[in-house]
XYZ file of N, CA and C in Angstrom:
330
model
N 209.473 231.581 127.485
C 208.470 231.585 128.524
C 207.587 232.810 128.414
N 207.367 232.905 127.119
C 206.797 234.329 126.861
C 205.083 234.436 127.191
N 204.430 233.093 127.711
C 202.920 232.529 127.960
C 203.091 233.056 129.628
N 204.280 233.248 130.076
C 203.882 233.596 131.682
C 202.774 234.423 132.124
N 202.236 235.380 131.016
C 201.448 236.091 131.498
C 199.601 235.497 131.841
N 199.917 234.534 131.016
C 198.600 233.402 130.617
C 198.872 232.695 132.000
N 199.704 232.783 132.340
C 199.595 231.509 133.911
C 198.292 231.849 134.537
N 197.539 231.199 135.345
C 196.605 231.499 136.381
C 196.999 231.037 137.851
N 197.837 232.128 138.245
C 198.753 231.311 139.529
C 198.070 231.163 140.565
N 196.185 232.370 140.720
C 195.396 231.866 142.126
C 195.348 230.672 141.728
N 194.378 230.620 140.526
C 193.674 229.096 140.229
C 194.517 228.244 140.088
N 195.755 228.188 139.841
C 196.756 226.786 140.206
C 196.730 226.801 141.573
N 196.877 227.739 142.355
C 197.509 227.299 144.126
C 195.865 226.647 144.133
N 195.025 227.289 144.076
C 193.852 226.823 144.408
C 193.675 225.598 144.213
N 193.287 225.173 143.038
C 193.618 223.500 141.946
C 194.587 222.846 143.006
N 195.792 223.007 143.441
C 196.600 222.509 143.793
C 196.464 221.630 145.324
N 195.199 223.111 145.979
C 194.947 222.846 147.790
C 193.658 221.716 147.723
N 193.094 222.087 146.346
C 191.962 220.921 146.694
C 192.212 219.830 146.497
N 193.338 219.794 145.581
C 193.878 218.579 145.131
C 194.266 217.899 146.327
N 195.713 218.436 147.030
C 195.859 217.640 147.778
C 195.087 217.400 149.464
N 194.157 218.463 149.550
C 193.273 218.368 150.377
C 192.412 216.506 150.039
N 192.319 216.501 148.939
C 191.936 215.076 148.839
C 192.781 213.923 148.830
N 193.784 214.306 148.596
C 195.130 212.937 149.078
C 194.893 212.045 147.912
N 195.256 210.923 148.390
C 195.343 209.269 147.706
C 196.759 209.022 147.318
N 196.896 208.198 146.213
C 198.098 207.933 145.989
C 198.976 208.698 145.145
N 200.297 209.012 146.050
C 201.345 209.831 145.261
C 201.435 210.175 143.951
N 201.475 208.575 142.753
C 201.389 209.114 141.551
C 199.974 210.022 140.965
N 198.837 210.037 141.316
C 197.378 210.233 141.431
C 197.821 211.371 141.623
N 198.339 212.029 142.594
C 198.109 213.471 143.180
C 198.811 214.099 142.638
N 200.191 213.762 141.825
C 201.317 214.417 141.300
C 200.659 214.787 140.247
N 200.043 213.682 139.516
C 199.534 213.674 137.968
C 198.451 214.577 137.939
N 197.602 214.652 138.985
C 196.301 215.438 139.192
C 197.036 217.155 139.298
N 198.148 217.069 140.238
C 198.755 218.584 140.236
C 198.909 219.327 138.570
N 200.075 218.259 138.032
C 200.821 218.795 136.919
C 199.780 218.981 135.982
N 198.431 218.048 135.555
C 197.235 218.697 135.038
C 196.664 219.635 135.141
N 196.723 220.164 136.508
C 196.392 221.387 136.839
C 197.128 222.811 136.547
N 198.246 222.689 136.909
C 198.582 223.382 136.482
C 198.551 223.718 134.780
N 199.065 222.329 134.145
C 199.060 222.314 132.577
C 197.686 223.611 131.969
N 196.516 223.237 133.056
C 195.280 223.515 132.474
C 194.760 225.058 132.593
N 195.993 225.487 133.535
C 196.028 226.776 134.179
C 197.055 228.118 133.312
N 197.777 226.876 132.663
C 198.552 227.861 131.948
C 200.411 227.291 131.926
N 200.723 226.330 132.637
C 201.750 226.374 132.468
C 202.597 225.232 131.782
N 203.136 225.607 130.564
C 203.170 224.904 129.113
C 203.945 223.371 129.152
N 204.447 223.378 130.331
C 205.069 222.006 130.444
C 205.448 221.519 132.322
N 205.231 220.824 133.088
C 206.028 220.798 134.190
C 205.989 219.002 134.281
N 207.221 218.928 134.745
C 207.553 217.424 135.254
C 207.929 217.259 136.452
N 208.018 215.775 137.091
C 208.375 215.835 138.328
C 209.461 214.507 137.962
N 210.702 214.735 138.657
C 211.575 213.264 139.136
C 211.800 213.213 140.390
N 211.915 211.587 140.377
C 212.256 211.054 141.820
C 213.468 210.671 142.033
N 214.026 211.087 143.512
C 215.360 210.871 143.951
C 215.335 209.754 144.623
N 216.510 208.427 143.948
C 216.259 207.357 144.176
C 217.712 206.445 144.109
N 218.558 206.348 144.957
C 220.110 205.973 144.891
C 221.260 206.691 144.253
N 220.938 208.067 144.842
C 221.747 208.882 144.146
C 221.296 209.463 142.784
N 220.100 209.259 142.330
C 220.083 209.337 140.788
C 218.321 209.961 140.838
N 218.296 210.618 139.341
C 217.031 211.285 139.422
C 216.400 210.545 138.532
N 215.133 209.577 139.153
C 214.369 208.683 137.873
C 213.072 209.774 137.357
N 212.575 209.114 136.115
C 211.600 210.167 135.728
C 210.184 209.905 136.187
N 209.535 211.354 136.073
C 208.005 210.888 136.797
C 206.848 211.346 136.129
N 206.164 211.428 136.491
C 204.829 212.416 135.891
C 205.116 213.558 135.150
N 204.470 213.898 133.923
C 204.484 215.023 133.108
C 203.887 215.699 132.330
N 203.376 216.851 131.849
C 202.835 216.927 131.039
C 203.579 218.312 129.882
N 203.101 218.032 128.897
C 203.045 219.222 127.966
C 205.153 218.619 127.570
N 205.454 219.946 126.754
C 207.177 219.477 126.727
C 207.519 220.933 126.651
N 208.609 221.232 127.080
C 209.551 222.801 126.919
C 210.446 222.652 127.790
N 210.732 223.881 127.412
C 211.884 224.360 129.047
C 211.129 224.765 129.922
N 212.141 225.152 130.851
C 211.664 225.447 131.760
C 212.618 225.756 133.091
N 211.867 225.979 134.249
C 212.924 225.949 135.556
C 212.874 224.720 136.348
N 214.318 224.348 136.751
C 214.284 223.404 137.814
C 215.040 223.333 138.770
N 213.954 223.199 139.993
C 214.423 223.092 141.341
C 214.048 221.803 142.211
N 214.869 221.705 142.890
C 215.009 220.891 144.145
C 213.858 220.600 144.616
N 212.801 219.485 145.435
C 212.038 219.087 146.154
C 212.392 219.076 147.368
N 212.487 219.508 147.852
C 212.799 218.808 149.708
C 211.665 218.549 150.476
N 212.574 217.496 151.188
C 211.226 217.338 152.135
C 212.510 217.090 153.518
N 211.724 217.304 154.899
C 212.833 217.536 155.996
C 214.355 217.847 155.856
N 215.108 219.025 155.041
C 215.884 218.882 154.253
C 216.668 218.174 153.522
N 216.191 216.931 152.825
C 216.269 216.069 151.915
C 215.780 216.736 150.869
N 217.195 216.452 149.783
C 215.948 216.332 148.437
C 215.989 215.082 147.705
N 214.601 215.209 147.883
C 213.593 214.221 147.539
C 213.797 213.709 145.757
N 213.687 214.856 145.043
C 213.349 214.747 143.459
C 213.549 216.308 142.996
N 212.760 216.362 141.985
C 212.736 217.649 141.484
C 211.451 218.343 140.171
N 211.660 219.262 140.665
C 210.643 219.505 139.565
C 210.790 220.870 139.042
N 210.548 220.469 137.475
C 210.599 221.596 135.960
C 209.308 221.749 136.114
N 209.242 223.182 135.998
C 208.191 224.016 135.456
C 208.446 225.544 134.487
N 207.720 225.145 133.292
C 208.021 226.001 132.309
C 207.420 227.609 132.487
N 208.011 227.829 133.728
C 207.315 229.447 134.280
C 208.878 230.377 134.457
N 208.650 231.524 134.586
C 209.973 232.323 134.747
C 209.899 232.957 136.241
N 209.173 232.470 137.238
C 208.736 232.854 138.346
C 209.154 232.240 139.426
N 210.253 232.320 139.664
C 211.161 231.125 140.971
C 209.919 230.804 142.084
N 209.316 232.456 142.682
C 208.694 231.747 143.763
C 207.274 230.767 143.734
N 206.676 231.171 142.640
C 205.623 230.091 142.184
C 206.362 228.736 142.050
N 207.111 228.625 141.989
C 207.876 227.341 141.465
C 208.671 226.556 142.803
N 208.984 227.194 143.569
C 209.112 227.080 144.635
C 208.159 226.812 145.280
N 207.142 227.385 145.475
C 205.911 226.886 146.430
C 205.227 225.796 145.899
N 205.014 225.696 144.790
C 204.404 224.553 143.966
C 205.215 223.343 144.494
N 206.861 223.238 144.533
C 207.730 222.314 144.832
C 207.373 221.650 146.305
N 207.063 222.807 147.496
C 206.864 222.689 148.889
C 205.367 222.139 148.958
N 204.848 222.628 148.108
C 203.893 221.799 148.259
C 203.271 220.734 147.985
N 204.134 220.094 146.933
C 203.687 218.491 146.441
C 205.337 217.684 147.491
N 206.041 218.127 148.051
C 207.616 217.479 148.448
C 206.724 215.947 149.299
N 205.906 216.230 150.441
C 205.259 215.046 151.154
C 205.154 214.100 149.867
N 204.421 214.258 149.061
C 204.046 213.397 147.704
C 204.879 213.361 147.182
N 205.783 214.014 146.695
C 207.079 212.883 146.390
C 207.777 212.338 147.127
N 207.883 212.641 148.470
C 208.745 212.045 149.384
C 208.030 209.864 149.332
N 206.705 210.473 149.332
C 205.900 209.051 149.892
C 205.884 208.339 148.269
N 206.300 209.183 147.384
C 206.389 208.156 145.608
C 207.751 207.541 146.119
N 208.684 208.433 146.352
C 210.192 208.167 146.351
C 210.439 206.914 146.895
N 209.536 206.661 148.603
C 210.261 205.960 149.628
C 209.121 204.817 149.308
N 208.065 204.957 148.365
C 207.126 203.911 148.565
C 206.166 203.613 149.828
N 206.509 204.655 150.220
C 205.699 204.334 152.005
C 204.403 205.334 151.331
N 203.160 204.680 152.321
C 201.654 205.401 152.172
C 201.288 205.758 153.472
């Protein structure tokens, strides 16, 4: 994770608020996030959905390692999401802030 320094973490949160400031559909907004970020600097992130006990796969871009944490949404977790950063709390907030959007991929509700 030696590119951490290349991240652009305003311009991802930023990328991230307009994004979902515009809404639409879950997969749309996930895919629109993880581009963003991708485009910002960060070399791989995916998202899965929590779905009968089990984590199905979701949106992605780029490939590496990375970190992965929990989604929650009303303390549920929802899914999860890898991001190839060494920065828990970026990764964390990034998580809190797409969880509604995966919650509404997960449950299928709009």
């Amino acid at each position: 994770m030696s590119q951490e320094a290349s991240i652009d973490h305003r311009g991802a949160f930023e990328a991230i608020e307009r994004i979902l400031n515009r809404g639409g559909e879950p997969d749309e907004v996930l895919r629109a996030v993880l581009e963003a970020l991708h485009a910002r600097g960060v070399v791989s992130a995916k998202v899965r959905f929590a779905q009968n006990g089990r984590l199905l796969d979701g949106p992605s871009v780029g490939e590496g390692e990375g970190i992965v944490l929990p989604v929650v949404f009303g303390g549920v977790e929802v899914g999860s999401l890898k991001l190839a950063v060494s920065d828990v709390a970026f990764a964390q907030r990034v998580a809190t802030l797409i969880s509604p959007y995966v919650l509404r991929r997960e449950t299928g509700s709009r």
